[in-house]
Amino acid sequence: MKLILVDDEKGIIKGLQKMISRSIPECEIIGEAYNGVEGAQLIQKLQPDIVITDIRMPKADGLDMIKILKDDGSQTKFILLSGYADFEYARRGMHLGVQFYINKPVDEKQLRDCVHQVMELIGKERAKLREVDDLKQEVHSRIQEDVLREILDLGSDQTDLVEELFRIAQIQTEGTSFACVLLEFDGNFDTLKEFGLQSVYYQIDNALGQYQSVYRFRYTGAQVAVVVSHVGSIKYEELVGTIYFMKEEVYRELGLSMTVGIGGLKKQAIEIGQSFEEARNALSYKIVKGAGAVIRFPEIVNLTRQSHLVTDEMLAKLETSLENMDEVGCVDIIREVFRGMEAQAGVSPADLQLHCLNILLSSVRKMSFQQLQQNDFLSRHILSLESISRFRTLEQLEEWMVEVIRGIISFKLKHNIPKKKVIIEEIKDYVSTHYNEPISLADLAARFFISPHYLSQFFKQKTGDTYVNYLARIRIEKAKELLENTDSKVYEISQMVGYIDSQHFTRLFERLTGCKPSEYRKNLPKI
């Protein structure tokens, strides 16, 4: 603790110095002053923790000095040296918030006890401030996480809203490069929880410490999303190398293995959703690359190119039949595809394997990771070029493909996964009931066994709106009902409908209704 002594008698200051050095070694005397004016200037300059001051001094007494400092916002604690005749001064000191007094002549034990009381009070106050700061940081982190989820789910077609969300999250965007990474840990979320997400976050932060800012949060299930931002440019190969290092460190320190999808680099904040979609797309190729791979989006682009042997129309028909669990239709399409392959002369085994891979990717790309993990058939038959290469004839490949398709449909029927034509209504009903919960697109996709990317596209196709906008409108309608029928404060209503940040809620309310929540309530018709 830093301490300053103020007294117009040099003998008293010297005596205090000796007693403090003997009895209170945890205090360091950083200055002395001999009147209230000098004392105020010295205290403002050095900002001590504790000041021991006489009351009666020339130029300005101790109480005048304290008032000057209090008016200036000083947080220093004061101990007044007072005689028995100074009762009136002591009473004035109480009005200034002074709690500690030492009678003259000063007793060393009394001095030590009094200073220790002040130190204990300072310690408690600082602990409370740390708690408040930690709480503020926790709330800010929650807001950042919620905002980033919303940005990642919005895509890149709503520039104004994305820019507003970045402002809310206090994330710098000007002159900044971004890249998104999606980690999927082996096992389920319970396995991940055993090690503690904070331990995982520490390893991520430590490995990616060279970048300006790293935001990480659980995305869904055993997946963790990572957003890397850096003022200036990011070198992609260096980022990939850092991700490899991070993956190895997490396994070495925590024993957790993971598969990683890395999106492309983006120069504009509005493109962050695209980078995340690329990371998610790259991770979906886990079925090709195998568990434990680090998969970059650029390297999967060539794999997604369809050949003329398996047309887009065929794949679209297969997807539709799968969504409607039409086993006969699926098998017919597989047979049609293979008849086309038979008619094609000079197709190499590698080409045949790649065509089959395209069909399999089309078959499972709309399934969620949870669905793939729970599918016993698919977990026994690893969908990769290595497994496909076991089959040397078209007939073997064809029958294996049919078996895989039947396994997918069987899984959907077993888990009562709704058909395409009814799933949107079930999703809308769920959102209408659970609007006040933190239901991200990823959480919703996991619940309904759909990939987040497909759900995002399908939802907009069927409703004409993005999921994020749809959820916002549901929440604002509920907020209007609460404004009309309750006396709850705006910030309380914000939390009731699922928004932690009441300022974001207010801006969103105004954007969708044309007025602020307080104005909406004020303009309600009087009954």
Short mmCIF file of C-alpha atoms in Angstrom, two decimals:
data_model
loop_
_atom_site.label_atom_id
_atom_site.label_comp_id
_atom_site.label_asym_id
_atom_site.label_seq_id
_atom_site.Cartn_x
_atom_site.Cartn_y
_atom_site.Cartn_z
CA MET A 1 0.00 0.00 0.00
CA LYS A 2 1.28 3.49 -0.87
CA LEU A 3 0.99 6.10 1.86
CA ILE A 4 1.49 9.89 2.19
CA LEU A 5 1.93 11.82 5.44
CA VAL A 6 0.65 15.41 5.83
CA ASP A 7 1.41 17.45 8.97
CA ASP A 8 2.83 20.92 9.62
CA GLU A 9 5.16 19.55 12.33
CA LYS A 10 8.23 17.81 10.90
CA GLY A 11 8.81 15.99 14.19
CA ILE A 12 5.41 14.27 13.96
CA ILE A 13 6.09 13.20 10.34
CA LYS A 14 9.49 11.75 11.32
CA GLY A 15 7.91 9.89 14.25
CA LEU A 16 5.19 8.44 11.99
CA GLN A 17 7.83 7.36 9.46
CA LYS A 18 9.74 5.40 12.11
CA MET A 19 6.62 3.70 13.52
CA ILE A 20 5.35 2.73 10.07
CA SER A 21 8.72 1.29 8.97
CA ARG A 22 8.84 -0.78 12.21
CA SER A 23 5.21 -1.92 12.53
CA ILE A 24 3.66 -1.74 9.05
CA PRO A 25 6.28 -2.94 6.52
CA GLU A 26 3.54 -3.61 3.90
CA CYS A 27 3.10 0.17 3.57
CA GLU A 28 5.48 2.33 1.54
CA ILE A 29 5.70 6.06 2.35
CA ILE A 30 5.90 7.77 -1.04
CA GLY A 31 5.71 11.40 0.05
CA GLU A 32 5.29 14.04 2.81
CA ALA A 33 3.65 17.46 2.83
CA TYR A 34 3.51 20.22 5.48
CA ASN A 35 0.21 21.98 4.74
CA GLY A 36 -3.13 21.26 3.07
CA VAL A 37 -2.33 22.97 -0.25
CA GLU A 38 0.94 21.06 -0.74
CA GLY A 39 -0.78 17.89 0.44
CA ALA A 40 -3.61 18.21 -2.12
CA GLN A 41 -1.12 18.76 -4.97
CA LEU A 42 1.07 15.83 -3.91
CA ILE A 43 -1.88 13.46 -3.47
CA GLN A 44 -3.33 14.40 -6.88
CA LYS A 45 0.05 13.72 -8.45
CA LEU A 46 1.01 10.44 -6.71
CA GLN A 47 -2.47 8.90 -6.10
CA PRO A 48 -1.66 7.09 -2.81
CA ASP A 49 -3.87 4.43 -1.25
CA ILE A 50 -3.82 5.99 2.23
CA VAL A 51 -3.15 9.48 3.60
CA ILE A 52 -2.51 10.21 7.28
CA THR A 53 -3.13 13.91 7.84
CA ASP A 54 -3.31 16.41 10.65
CA ILE A 55 -6.46 18.54 10.88
CA ARG A 56 -5.07 21.90 11.93
CA MET A 57 -2.52 23.18 9.41
CA PRO A 58 -1.65 26.53 7.78
CA LYS A 59 -2.86 27.63 4.29
CA ALA A 60 -5.50 24.87 4.18
CA ASP A 61 -6.38 22.50 7.02
CA GLY A 62 -6.74 18.74 6.59
CA LEU A 63 -10.51 18.87 6.05
CA ASP A 64 -10.27 21.56 3.36
CA MET A 65 -7.64 19.41 1.66
CA ILE A 66 -9.88 16.33 1.81
CA LYS A 67 -12.85 18.26 0.37
CA ILE A 68 -10.72 19.46 -2.57
CA LEU A 69 -9.61 15.89 -3.27
CA LYS A 70 -13.09 14.38 -2.85
CA ASP A 71 -14.52 16.96 -5.26
CA ASP A 72 -11.80 15.89 -7.70
CA GLY A 73 -12.94 12.24 -7.45
CA SER A 74 -10.09 10.95 -5.30
CA GLN A 75 -10.51 7.33 -4.05
CA THR A 76 -7.77 7.71 -1.43
CA LYS A 77 -8.61 6.69 2.18
CA PHE A 78 -7.85 9.27 4.90
CA ILE A 79 -6.83 8.85 8.54
CA LEU A 80 -7.20 12.04 10.60
CA LEU A 81 -4.83 12.92 13.43
CA SER A 82 -6.99 14.66 16.01
CA GLY A 83 -6.74 15.90 19.56
CA TYR A 84 -9.50 15.70 22.19
CA ALA A 85 -10.33 19.37 21.53
CA ASP A 86 -10.94 18.73 17.84
CA PHE A 87 -14.43 17.18 18.15
CA GLU A 88 -16.03 19.74 15.83
CA TYR A 89 -13.37 19.05 13.22
CA ALA A 90 -13.98 15.32 13.58
CA ARG A 91 -17.69 15.82 12.99
CA ARG A 92 -16.93 17.73 9.77
CA GLY A 93 -14.66 14.86 8.78
CA MET A 94 -17.52 12.39 9.12
CA HIS A 95 -19.59 14.46 6.68
CA LEU A 96 -16.71 14.10 4.22
CA GLY A 97 -16.78 10.31 4.61
CA VAL A 98 -13.72 10.00 6.83
CA GLN A 99 -14.05 6.90 9.00
CA PHE A 100 -10.68 6.64 10.72
CA TYR A 101 -9.13 8.75 13.46
CA ILE A 102 -5.99 8.53 15.58
CA ASN A 103 -5.64 10.57 18.73
CA LYS A 104 -2.54 12.61 19.44
CA PRO A 105 -0.04 11.80 20.78
CA VAL A 106 0.10 8.84 18.40
CA ASP A 107 0.38 5.35 19.92
CA GLU A 108 2.25 2.86 17.71
CA LYS A 109 -0.21 0.00 18.30
CA GLN A 110 -3.18 2.26 17.64
CA LEU A 111 -1.51 3.47 14.44
CA ARG A 112 -0.83 -0.10 13.27
CA ASP A 113 -4.38 -1.28 14.04
CA CYS A 114 -5.96 1.71 12.32
CA VAL A 115 -3.84 1.38 9.17
CA HIS A 116 -4.61 -2.36 9.01
CA GLN A 117 -8.35 -1.58 9.23
CA VAL A 118 -7.99 0.82 6.31
CA MET A 119 -6.00 -1.73 4.32
CA GLU A 120 -8.68 -4.37 4.97
CA LEU A 121 -11.41 -1.96 3.80
CA ILE A 122 -9.42 -1.14 0.64
CA GLY A 123 -8.97 -4.87 -0.03
CA LYS A 124 -12.72 -5.53 0.26
CA GLU A 125 -13.59 -2.60 -1.98
CA ARG A 126 -11.10 -3.72 -4.62
CA ALA A 127 -12.46 -7.27 -4.47
CA LYS A 128 -15.96 -5.92 -5.09
CA LEU A 129 -14.70 -3.83 -7.99
CA ARG A 130 -13.03 -6.91 -9.46
CA GLU A 131 -16.30 -8.81 -9.13
CA VAL A 132 -18.14 -6.01 -10.91
CA ASP A 133 -15.46 -5.88 -13.63
CA ASP A 134 -15.60 -9.67 -14.03
CA LEU A 135 -19.40 -9.52 -14.28
CA LYS A 136 -19.20 -6.73 -16.86
CA GLN A 137 -16.66 -8.75 -18.84
CA GLU A 138 -18.83 -11.85 -18.63
CA VAL A 139 -21.88 -9.91 -19.85
CA HIS A 140 -19.81 -8.34 -22.63
CA SER A 141 -18.49 -11.77 -23.66
CA ARG A 142 -22.04 -13.15 -23.70
CA ILE A 143 -23.19 -10.23 -25.85
CA GLN A 144 -20.23 -10.73 -28.21
CA GLU A 145 -20.98 -14.44 -28.49
CA ASP A 146 -24.68 -13.88 -29.18
CA VAL A 147 -23.91 -11.16 -31.71
CA LEU A 148 -21.32 -13.28 -33.52
CA ARG A 149 -23.75 -16.19 -33.69
CA GLU A 150 -26.29 -13.86 -35.24
CA ILE A 151 -23.74 -12.49 -37.72
CA LEU A 152 -22.63 -15.99 -38.74
CA ASP A 153 -26.24 -17.07 -39.26
CA LEU A 154 -27.27 -13.92 -41.14
CA GLY A 155 -25.02 -14.43 -44.15
CA SER A 156 -23.79 -11.52 -46.24
CA ASP A 157 -26.96 -9.99 -47.67
CA GLN A 158 -27.87 -7.65 -44.77
CA THR A 159 -25.01 -5.17 -44.63
CA ASP A 160 -26.64 -2.57 -42.35
CA LEU A 161 -27.68 -5.08 -39.70
CA VAL A 162 -24.30 -6.84 -39.75
CA GLU A 163 -22.49 -3.51 -39.31
CA GLU A 164 -24.77 -2.61 -36.39
CA LEU A 165 -24.10 -5.97 -34.75
CA PHE A 166 -20.34 -5.46 -35.06
CA ARG A 167 -20.74 -2.07 -33.32
CA ILE A 168 -22.71 -3.70 -30.50
CA ALA A 169 -20.01 -6.34 -30.05
CA GLN A 170 -17.31 -3.63 -30.15
CA ILE A 171 -15.39 -5.54 -32.80
CA GLN A 172 -13.12 -3.46 -35.04
CA THR A 173 -13.89 -3.93 -38.73
CA GLU A 174 -12.06 -1.16 -40.60
CA GLY A 175 -8.81 -2.37 -42.14
CA THR A 176 -9.33 -5.78 -40.56
CA SER A 177 -9.04 -9.26 -42.09
CA PHE A 178 -11.19 -12.16 -40.89
CA ALA A 179 -11.12 -15.94 -41.05
CA CYS A 180 -13.47 -18.48 -39.49
CA VAL A 181 -12.57 -21.89 -38.14
CA LEU A 182 -14.91 -24.65 -36.93
CA LEU A 183 -13.59 -27.31 -34.54
CA GLU A 184 -15.41 -30.59 -33.98
CA PHE A 185 -14.21 -32.65 -31.03
CA ASP A 186 -14.46 -36.42 -30.98
CA GLY A 187 -17.32 -37.64 -28.83
CA ASN A 188 -20.20 -35.47 -27.68
CA PHE A 189 -20.60 -32.28 -25.70
CA ASP A 190 -20.58 -34.15 -22.38
CA THR A 191 -17.09 -35.37 -23.21
CA LEU A 192 -16.03 -31.81 -23.97
CA LYS A 193 -17.58 -30.52 -20.73
CA GLU A 194 -15.51 -32.96 -18.68
CA PHE A 195 -12.36 -31.10 -19.69
CA GLY A 196 -14.00 -27.69 -19.29
CA LEU A 197 -14.57 -25.33 -22.17
CA GLN A 198 -12.35 -22.75 -20.46
CA SER A 199 -9.39 -25.13 -20.72
CA VAL A 200 -10.07 -25.53 -24.43
CA TYR A 201 -10.46 -21.75 -24.87
CA TYR A 202 -7.16 -21.18 -23.09
CA GLN A 203 -5.36 -23.45 -25.56
CA ILE A 204 -7.05 -21.70 -28.50
CA ASP A 205 -6.14 -18.24 -27.20
CA ASN A 206 -2.59 -19.30 -26.45
CA ALA A 207 -2.01 -20.83 -29.89
CA LEU A 208 -3.62 -17.94 -31.80
CA GLY A 209 -2.11 -15.19 -29.66
CA GLN A 210 -0.29 -13.63 -32.63
CA TYR A 211 -3.58 -12.33 -34.02
CA GLN A 212 -5.27 -9.12 -32.88
CA SER A 213 -8.48 -10.71 -31.62
CA VAL A 214 -9.74 -14.28 -31.31
CA TYR A 215 -13.38 -14.97 -30.50
CA ARG A 216 -14.37 -18.53 -29.61
CA PHE A 217 -17.61 -20.06 -28.41
CA ARG A 218 -19.49 -23.34 -28.49
CA TYR A 219 -21.40 -23.50 -31.73
CA THR A 220 -23.43 -26.68 -31.34
CA GLY A 221 -22.89 -30.11 -29.82
CA ALA A 222 -19.17 -30.78 -29.61
CA GLN A 223 -18.33 -27.98 -32.03
CA VAL A 224 -16.51 -24.76 -31.18
CA ALA A 225 -16.54 -21.79 -33.57
CA VAL A 226 -13.45 -19.57 -33.77
CA VAL A 227 -13.38 -16.15 -35.45
CA VAL A 228 -9.91 -14.71 -36.05
CA SER A 229 -9.60 -10.99 -36.78
CA HIS A 230 -6.42 -9.05 -37.41
CA VAL A 231 -5.74 -5.45 -38.37
CA GLY A 232 -3.98 -5.74 -41.73
CA SER A 233 -3.63 -8.99 -43.64
CA ILE A 234 -3.60 -12.60 -42.48
CA LYS A 235 -1.32 -15.06 -44.27
CA TYR A 236 -3.47 -18.10 -44.96
CA GLU A 237 -0.72 -20.72 -44.86
CA GLU A 238 0.53 -19.31 -41.55
CA LEU A 239 -3.00 -19.51 -40.14
CA VAL A 240 -3.31 -23.13 -41.28
CA GLY A 241 0.04 -23.95 -39.68
CA THR A 242 -1.09 -22.30 -36.44
CA ILE A 243 -4.30 -24.36 -36.47
CA TYR A 244 -2.25 -27.57 -36.86
CA PHE A 245 -0.13 -26.48 -33.87
CA MET A 246 -3.25 -25.67 -31.82
CA LYS A 247 -4.78 -29.07 -32.64
CA GLU A 248 -1.63 -30.84 -31.46
CA GLU A 249 -1.42 -28.76 -28.26
CA VAL A 250 -5.07 -29.47 -27.35
CA TYR A 251 -4.42 -33.18 -27.76
CA ARG A 252 -1.14 -33.03 -25.82
CA GLU A 253 -2.49 -30.94 -22.94
CA LEU A 254 -6.09 -32.17 -22.73
CA GLY A 255 -6.16 -35.47 -24.60
CA LEU A 256 -8.91 -34.16 -26.89
CA SER A 257 -8.80 -34.93 -30.61
CA MET A 258 -10.63 -32.84 -33.17
CA THR A 259 -11.38 -32.34 -36.84
CA VAL A 260 -11.07 -28.79 -38.18
CA GLY A 261 -12.68 -26.89 -41.06
CA ILE A 262 -11.01 -23.60 -42.10
CA GLY A 263 -12.86 -20.99 -44.16
CA GLY A 264 -11.27 -18.56 -46.58
CA LEU A 265 -9.76 -15.19 -45.69
CA LYS A 266 -12.06 -12.16 -45.98
CA LYS A 267 -11.13 -8.48 -46.21
CA GLN A 268 -14.59 -7.14 -45.31
CA ALA A 269 -16.54 -7.74 -42.13
CA ILE A 270 -19.73 -8.35 -44.11
CA GLU A 271 -18.07 -11.49 -45.54
CA ILE A 272 -17.47 -13.13 -42.18
CA GLY A 273 -20.61 -15.23 -42.59
CA GLN A 274 -19.30 -16.51 -45.91
CA SER A 275 -15.98 -17.53 -44.31
CA PHE A 276 -17.86 -19.39 -41.59
CA GLU A 277 -20.04 -21.14 -44.16
CA GLU A 278 -16.87 -22.20 -45.95
CA ALA A 279 -15.43 -23.55 -42.68
CA ARG A 280 -18.65 -25.46 -42.03
CA ASN A 281 -18.60 -26.78 -45.60
CA ALA A 282 -14.97 -27.85 -45.23
CA LEU A 283 -15.74 -29.65 -41.98
CA SER A 284 -18.54 -31.60 -43.67
CA TYR A 285 -15.79 -33.28 -45.70
CA LYS A 286 -14.77 -35.11 -42.56
CA ILE A 287 -16.55 -38.08 -44.13
CA VAL A 288 -14.05 -37.85 -46.98
CA LYS A 289 -10.85 -36.80 -45.20
CA GLY A 290 -11.45 -38.81 -42.05
CA ALA A 291 -11.60 -37.84 -38.37
CA GLY A 292 -8.69 -35.73 -37.13
CA ALA A 293 -8.07 -33.92 -40.41
CA VAL A 294 -7.50 -30.19 -40.83
CA ILE A 295 -9.56 -29.34 -43.91
CA ARG A 296 -9.13 -26.06 -45.79
CA PHE A 297 -11.98 -24.79 -47.90
CA PRO A 298 -9.84 -24.20 -51.04
CA GLU A 299 -8.79 -27.86 -51.14
CA ILE A 300 -12.37 -29.18 -51.26
CA VAL A 301 -13.46 -26.95 -54.15
CA ASN A 302 -12.22 -29.42 -56.76
CA LEU A 303 -14.00 -32.31 -55.04
CA THR A 304 -17.35 -30.52 -55.37
CA ARG A 305 -17.16 -30.21 -59.16
CA GLN A 306 -19.73 -32.53 -60.66
CA SER A 307 -18.96 -34.51 -63.81
CA HIS A 308 -21.43 -34.90 -66.65
CA LEU A 309 -21.95 -38.56 -65.64
CA VAL A 310 -23.85 -37.56 -62.49
CA THR A 311 -25.93 -34.54 -63.40
CA ASP A 312 -27.23 -31.86 -61.05
CA GLU A 313 -30.77 -32.95 -61.97
CA MET A 314 -30.07 -36.52 -60.82
CA LEU A 315 -28.60 -35.34 -57.53
CA ALA A 316 -31.54 -32.97 -56.95
CA LYS A 317 -33.99 -35.84 -57.54
CA LEU A 318 -32.02 -38.02 -55.11
CA GLU A 319 -32.05 -35.30 -52.43
CA THR A 320 -35.80 -34.79 -52.82
CA SER A 321 -36.48 -38.52 -52.53
CA LEU A 322 -34.27 -38.72 -49.45
CA GLU A 323 -36.02 -35.77 -47.81
CA ASN A 324 -39.40 -37.45 -48.38
CA MET A 325 -37.98 -40.86 -47.32
CA ASP A 326 -38.98 -42.40 -50.63
CA GLU A 327 -36.83 -45.52 -50.64
CA VAL A 328 -38.12 -46.79 -53.99
CA GLY A 329 -37.46 -43.42 -55.63
CA CYS A 330 -33.92 -43.27 -54.20
CA VAL A 331 -33.05 -46.78 -55.39
CA ASP A 332 -34.44 -46.03 -58.86
CA ILE A 333 -32.20 -42.95 -59.14
CA ILE A 334 -29.12 -44.90 -58.00
CA ARG A 335 -29.90 -47.57 -60.62
CA GLU A 336 -30.31 -44.85 -63.28
CA VAL A 337 -26.97 -43.29 -62.35
CA PHE A 338 -25.15 -46.61 -62.57
CA ARG A 339 -26.76 -47.51 -65.90
CA GLY A 340 -25.32 -44.23 -67.19
CA MET A 341 -21.91 -45.17 -65.83
CA GLU A 342 -22.07 -48.55 -67.55
CA ALA A 343 -22.78 -46.87 -70.86
CA GLN A 344 -19.79 -44.56 -70.52
CA ALA A 345 -16.69 -46.04 -72.12
CA GLY A 346 -13.23 -45.63 -70.69
CA VAL A 347 -14.21 -44.53 -67.16
CA SER A 348 -11.35 -45.28 -64.77
CA PRO A 349 -11.89 -46.88 -61.32
CA ALA A 350 -10.76 -43.60 -59.74
CA ASP A 351 -13.42 -41.69 -61.70
CA LEU A 352 -16.09 -44.20 -60.68
CA GLN A 353 -15.08 -43.80 -57.05
CA LEU A 354 -15.27 -40.02 -57.35
CA HIS A 355 -18.74 -40.21 -58.90
CA CYS A 356 -19.89 -42.38 -56.00
CA LEU A 357 -18.36 -39.93 -53.58
CA ASN A 358 -20.33 -37.08 -55.17
CA ILE A 359 -23.53 -39.07 -54.75
CA LEU A 360 -22.75 -39.84 -51.12
CA LEU A 361 -21.91 -36.22 -50.35
CA SER A 362 -25.16 -35.15 -51.95
CA SER A 363 -26.99 -37.74 -49.86
CA VAL A 364 -25.60 -36.65 -46.51
CA ARG A 365 -24.82 -32.95 -46.96
CA LYS A 366 -28.21 -31.93 -45.55
CA MET A 367 -27.86 -34.18 -42.52
CA SER A 368 -26.60 -32.67 -39.28
CA PHE A 369 -23.37 -33.80 -37.66
CA GLN A 370 -25.46 -35.18 -34.79
CA GLN A 371 -27.45 -37.24 -37.27
CA LEU A 372 -24.32 -38.63 -38.92
CA GLN A 373 -22.79 -39.46 -35.53
CA GLN A 374 -25.91 -41.28 -34.38
CA ASN A 375 -26.30 -43.26 -37.60
CA ASP A 376 -24.91 -46.69 -36.70
CA PHE A 377 -24.79 -47.77 -40.31
CA LEU A 378 -22.75 -44.78 -41.48
CA SER A 379 -20.42 -45.00 -38.48
CA ARG A 380 -19.63 -48.62 -39.43
CA HIS A 381 -19.11 -47.75 -43.11
CA ILE A 382 -16.70 -44.81 -43.25
CA LEU A 383 -17.69 -42.68 -46.21
CA SER A 384 -14.31 -42.01 -47.76
CA LEU A 385 -12.35 -42.68 -50.90
CA GLU A 386 -10.46 -45.37 -48.99
CA SER A 387 -13.60 -47.35 -48.22
CA ILE A 388 -15.05 -46.87 -51.70
CA SER A 389 -11.81 -48.15 -53.22
CA ARG A 390 -12.51 -51.62 -51.76
CA PHE A 391 -15.11 -52.17 -54.46
CA ARG A 392 -13.65 -53.09 -57.83
CA THR A 393 -16.79 -53.58 -59.91
CA LEU A 394 -19.73 -51.34 -60.75
CA GLU A 395 -22.10 -53.98 -59.41
CA GLN A 396 -20.38 -54.00 -56.00
CA LEU A 397 -20.37 -50.20 -55.86
CA GLU A 398 -24.02 -50.02 -56.86
CA GLU A 399 -25.22 -52.44 -54.18
CA TRP A 400 -23.13 -50.70 -51.52
CA MET A 401 -24.59 -47.35 -52.55
CA VAL A 402 -28.13 -48.70 -52.33
CA GLU A 403 -27.35 -50.10 -48.87
CA VAL A 404 -26.05 -46.72 -47.68
CA ILE A 405 -29.15 -44.89 -48.96
CA ARG A 406 -31.44 -47.42 -47.26
CA GLY A 407 -29.44 -46.99 -44.05
CA ILE A 408 -30.01 -43.21 -44.13
CA ILE A 409 -33.76 -43.59 -44.68
CA SER A 410 -33.99 -46.23 -41.94
CA PHE A 411 -32.29 -43.84 -39.51
CA LYS A 412 -34.70 -41.02 -40.37
CA LEU A 413 -37.73 -43.27 -39.84
CA LYS A 414 -36.35 -44.61 -36.56
CA HIS A 415 -35.81 -41.08 -35.17
CA ASN A 416 -39.13 -39.71 -36.48
CA ILE A 417 -37.38 -37.04 -38.53
CA PRO A 418 -40.18 -35.16 -40.32
CA LYS A 419 -40.49 -35.10 -44.07
CA LYS A 420 -39.49 -32.01 -45.98
CA LYS A 421 -43.03 -30.76 -46.48
CA VAL A 422 -43.85 -30.63 -42.75
CA ILE A 423 -40.51 -29.79 -41.14
CA ILE A 424 -40.74 -26.02 -41.63
CA GLU A 425 -44.07 -25.89 -39.80
CA GLU A 426 -42.59 -27.88 -36.91
CA ILE A 427 -39.61 -25.54 -36.78
CA LYS A 428 -41.86 -22.45 -36.78
CA ASP A 429 -43.99 -23.94 -33.99
CA TYR A 430 -40.86 -24.65 -31.95
CA VAL A 431 -39.52 -21.11 -32.43
CA SER A 432 -42.90 -19.60 -31.46
CA THR A 433 -42.79 -21.53 -28.18
CA HIS A 434 -39.08 -21.13 -27.35
CA TYR A 435 -38.47 -17.61 -28.72
CA ASN A 436 -37.16 -16.38 -25.35
CA GLU A 437 -34.37 -18.99 -25.27
CA PRO A 438 -30.94 -18.59 -26.94
CA ILE A 439 -31.87 -20.73 -29.97
CA SER A 440 -29.30 -20.17 -32.69
CA LEU A 441 -29.60 -21.58 -36.18
CA ALA A 442 -27.08 -24.26 -35.19
CA ASP A 443 -29.10 -25.27 -32.11
CA LEU A 444 -32.25 -25.49 -34.21
CA ALA A 445 -30.50 -27.52 -36.90
CA ALA A 446 -29.20 -29.97 -34.30
CA ARG A 447 -32.67 -30.40 -32.80
CA PHE A 448 -34.24 -31.20 -36.18
CA PHE A 449 -31.32 -33.26 -37.55
CA ILE A 450 -30.55 -30.89 -40.43
CA SER A 451 -27.27 -29.28 -41.39
CA PRO A 452 -27.23 -25.55 -40.46
CA HIS A 453 -26.32 -24.54 -44.02
CA TYR A 454 -29.24 -26.45 -45.52
CA LEU A 455 -31.67 -25.21 -42.86
CA SER A 456 -30.63 -21.62 -43.58
CA GLN A 457 -31.27 -22.03 -47.30
CA PHE A 458 -34.44 -24.08 -46.92
CA PHE A 459 -35.95 -21.75 -44.31
CA LYS A 460 -35.48 -18.71 -46.54
CA GLN A 461 -36.82 -20.62 -49.55
CA LYS A 462 -40.01 -21.63 -47.72
CA THR A 463 -40.68 -18.49 -45.64
CA GLY A 464 -39.13 -15.75 -47.78
CA ASP A 465 -37.07 -14.59 -44.81
CA THR A 466 -33.89 -15.54 -43.00
CA TYR A 467 -34.16 -17.47 -39.75
CA VAL A 468 -32.55 -14.59 -37.82
CA ASN A 469 -35.11 -12.08 -39.14
CA TYR A 470 -37.99 -14.48 -38.49
CA LEU A 471 -36.90 -15.00 -34.88
CA ALA A 472 -36.48 -11.21 -34.42
CA ARG A 473 -40.02 -10.56 -35.63
CA ILE A 474 -41.45 -13.22 -33.30
CA ARG A 475 -39.59 -11.68 -30.37
CA ILE A 476 -40.62 -8.10 -31.19
CA GLU A 477 -44.28 -9.14 -31.45
CA LYS A 478 -44.03 -10.76 -28.01
CA ALA A 479 -42.32 -7.59 -26.72
CA LYS A 480 -45.22 -5.48 -28.00
CA GLU A 481 -47.64 -7.70 -26.08
CA LEU A 482 -45.58 -7.26 -22.90
CA LEU A 483 -45.43 -3.47 -23.40
CA GLU A 484 -49.20 -3.41 -23.80
CA ASN A 485 -50.14 -5.74 -20.95
CA THR A 486 -47.47 -5.38 -18.25
CA ASP A 487 -45.62 -2.67 -16.30
CA SER A 488 -42.25 -4.36 -16.85
CA LYS A 489 -39.34 -2.07 -17.67
CA VAL A 490 -37.88 -2.09 -21.19
CA TYR A 491 -34.67 -3.84 -20.12
CA GLU A 492 -36.75 -6.51 -18.35
CA ILE A 493 -38.85 -7.07 -21.47
CA SER A 494 -35.66 -7.26 -23.53
CA GLN A 495 -34.49 -10.19 -21.38
CA MET A 496 -37.96 -11.78 -21.38
CA VAL A 497 -37.92 -12.07 -25.17
CA GLY A 498 -34.34 -13.35 -25.40
CA TYR A 499 -32.08 -10.29 -25.79
CA ILE A 500 -29.29 -9.73 -23.24
CA ASP A 501 -28.36 -6.32 -24.66
CA SER A 502 -31.29 -3.95 -24.12
CA GLN A 503 -29.77 -1.32 -26.43
CA HIS A 504 -29.67 -3.82 -29.31
CA PHE A 505 -33.27 -4.76 -28.48
CA THR A 506 -34.31 -1.09 -28.57
CA ARG A 507 -32.64 -0.49 -31.95
CA LEU A 508 -34.14 -3.67 -33.38
CA PHE A 509 -37.58 -2.75 -32.03
CA GLU A 510 -37.31 0.68 -33.67
CA ARG A 511 -36.14 -0.81 -36.97
CA LEU A 512 -39.08 -3.23 -37.12
CA THR A 513 -41.84 -0.99 -35.70
CA GLY A 514 -40.72 2.56 -36.49
CA CYS A 515 -40.55 3.66 -32.84
CA LYS A 516 -38.68 2.94 -29.62
CA PRO A 517 -40.29 0.59 -27.02
CA SER A 518 -40.89 3.51 -24.62
CA GLU A 519 -42.61 5.50 -27.40
CA TYR A 520 -44.72 2.47 -28.35
CA ARG A 521 -45.99 2.15 -24.77
CA LYS A 522 -46.54 5.90 -24.45
CA ASN A 523 -48.68 5.97 -27.61
CA LEU A 524 -50.93 3.08 -26.56
CA PRO A 525 -54.61 4.08 -26.42
CA LYS A 526 -55.77 4.95 -22.90
CA ILE A 527 -58.43 2.63 -21.52
#
